[in-house]
């Protein structure tokens, strides 16, 4: 069990409770704590009734026979029901009064702009669905999507959903080997990509990375490429085709079939405690219900809102809160291709002013970078259109919370600090903006139907302020269904600590008011700039270099990123330490996984601290990089001189 504690703050401002304003509450769907408590109680007593009420607001071709079949740890939601997820996100708006409403207001990093109304989005999605079918992609086939943040990324995902194909989006920052792993694990035969994307004024090439991956994985039959940047790419005659050529040759109408509620919608890989990322499988009816309902209540989305979630579609936040949730609600949203600091740190704020963004959802790591850049950037733009702010991905420290509240929200916007995971599909612990009193640093209370608790090692519920494991005791519709192709790993990873109960892998505690304070991961998963990375993944990348005998990776606290990656590397006998080798090893990790996984610190270690049975004692390495010394119990350490050597390395 983690012994990490959130440092108590003595700053008065940090303990302040922010109640929603009367104006905000008056218009909100859930206008008071009394209303929240009442509906929460009902939703926990009869979760199936609550979720069925939400699901009813979607378009079903055939109504379900039973809301939930729960044979722990396997859940089936809205059994017997049939729907088309894409139809729910696109057609039902395109065929009604929202047909000429903007669905996506997109801005490219160089400043190019596009607006897609729901009507246009439908035509684009239909065209691409026709392309996929014409090329032989069938329901249930896996399609790997490796794209920059351009509307075609969302169009590709929606077109897959429309024809029942299972998308697997891979973040554009991942390297060729990460693509190979995901292709192999998912058995995908189709890839959708672009020549490149714009990032910090440069073209980040994507198609060449796909080519590198496809030189190793030979089962891909078709690659469709968007011409975004005009960078030179090789096209293989039989396999590769340009998106624009293909869509020009098919009609803009497509009849969507209905699929079972439990039909797989997507697989998204995320890091775990082993070297191999897990393919998290989400299905259709339940996932859509969860993302739809959380957008409606947590962001209190309205027809007149302009929503902007700054995540990338390569992560779960982009799936749930760019593509499926907001579009299912028929809202207008902003999508941006590039970096927040291009050409400078004023970019986001200028866009908020230009498009009149009313709800803004971002990550604490971005907020900390904005604080560092200076208050004059947001001050130069008119941010008065904002009415609600959100935060996701890691605990938000009080300094970041207060700055966000004051400099972006003008002191008037509630901040919803939303806790959830790739596995949970949708937000599970969160304030409701018109009801919940806010305190910097807590994700506050469970969403409707979510039976969250903190348990100790013995499975007993913790007392207020006692650290324990965060668990969810009842199934919920947007939960993962399995780890792709590995039911045993699914059951063991999430459901074996306490039978029938979902273990999130996070340490947390509740205060006396019942608010949840998330402390951080209890497993070997790092949270670097809000992104999950497995220590074992980075270690195995390091060990794949010919110079490395053994490696240990840990997270050290970092003001900007939350956690930074620190690696300890033991070289093979015939290699010597050098600055060149240090740089080479860091780049090697970048090549194997992607730039986000490159170690920030890389130490050459003559030996690693191990127990007598040979286990690396990462706890000691962590203490060493954080404090410079070791104060804890070292009686199990096999050789103490290892620590003295490392201390010398670190202080160099
Ligand atoms: O440790 C928690 C942290 O991010 C993990 C989930 O990461 P991922 O699956 O990549 O999804 C991120 C976006 C939902 C969690 O186990 N986390 C996420 N949101 C919060 C958080 N920690 C504290 N507060 C949050 N609001």
Short mmCIF file of C-alpha atoms and ligand atoms in Angstrom, two decimals, residues 270 316-317 391-395 417-423 443 504 506 518 520-521 527 530 532, ligand 1:
data_model
loop_
_atom_site.label_atom_id
_atom_site.label_comp_id
_atom_site.label_asym_id
_atom_site.label_seq_id
_atom_site.Cartn_x
_atom_site.Cartn_y
_atom_site.Cartn_z
CA UNK A 270 -2.70 1.72 -22.22
CA UNK A 316 -9.17 8.04 -23.97
CA UNK A 317 -10.00 11.69 -23.22
CA UNK A 391 -9.30 19.28 -15.43
CA UNK A 392 -8.27 15.68 -16.11
CA UNK A 393 -5.38 13.23 -16.05
CA UNK A 394 -3.67 13.77 -12.71
CA UNK A 395 -4.30 15.44 -9.38
CA UNK A 417 -11.73 18.06 -11.52
CA UNK A 418 -12.71 14.80 -13.21
CA UNK A 419 -11.24 11.46 -12.15
CA UNK A 420 -11.45 8.53 -14.53
CA UNK A 421 -9.32 6.15 -16.59
CA UNK A 422 -8.97 4.53 -20.02
CA UNK A 423 -10.66 1.54 -18.40
CA UNK A 443 -12.18 15.32 -7.56
CA UNK A 504 -8.57 1.21 -10.13
CA UNK A 506 -4.98 4.41 -7.54
CA UNK A 518 -6.54 10.90 -5.39
CA UNK A 520 -1.55 8.53 -7.32
CA UNK A 521 -0.86 5.11 -8.80
CA UNK A 527 1.87 9.64 -14.89
CA UNK A 530 -1.02 13.27 -17.63
CA UNK A 532 0.35 6.79 -18.53
O1 LIG B 1 -3.93 7.92 -11.63
C1 LIG B 1 -5.16 8.36 -12.17
C2 LIG B 1 -4.89 9.55 -13.09
O2 LIG B 1 -4.76 9.01 -14.39
C3 LIG B 1 -4.95 7.59 -14.37
C4 LIG B 1 -5.67 7.15 -15.62
O3 LIG B 1 -4.88 7.41 -16.73
P1 LIG B 1 -5.45 7.20 -18.18
O4 LIG B 1 -6.05 5.85 -18.29
O5 LIG B 1 -4.35 7.53 -19.13
O6 LIG B 1 -6.60 8.24 -18.33
C5 LIG B 1 -6.33 9.61 -18.19
C6 LIG B 1 -7.54 10.41 -18.56
C7 LIG B 1 -8.80 9.99 -17.93
C8 LIG B 1 -5.73 7.33 -13.11
O7 LIG B 1 -5.59 6.00 -12.66
N1 LIG B 1 -5.98 10.53 -13.07
C9 LIG B 1 -6.89 10.76 -14.04
N2 LIG B 1 -7.70 11.79 -13.70
C10 LIG B 1 -7.31 12.22 -12.49
C11 LIG B 1 -6.22 11.41 -12.08
N3 LIG B 1 -5.63 11.58 -10.88
C12 LIG B 1 -6.11 12.54 -10.08
N4 LIG B 1 -7.12 13.37 -10.40
C13 LIG B 1 -7.75 13.25 -11.59
N5 LIG B 1 -8.74 14.08 -11.91
#
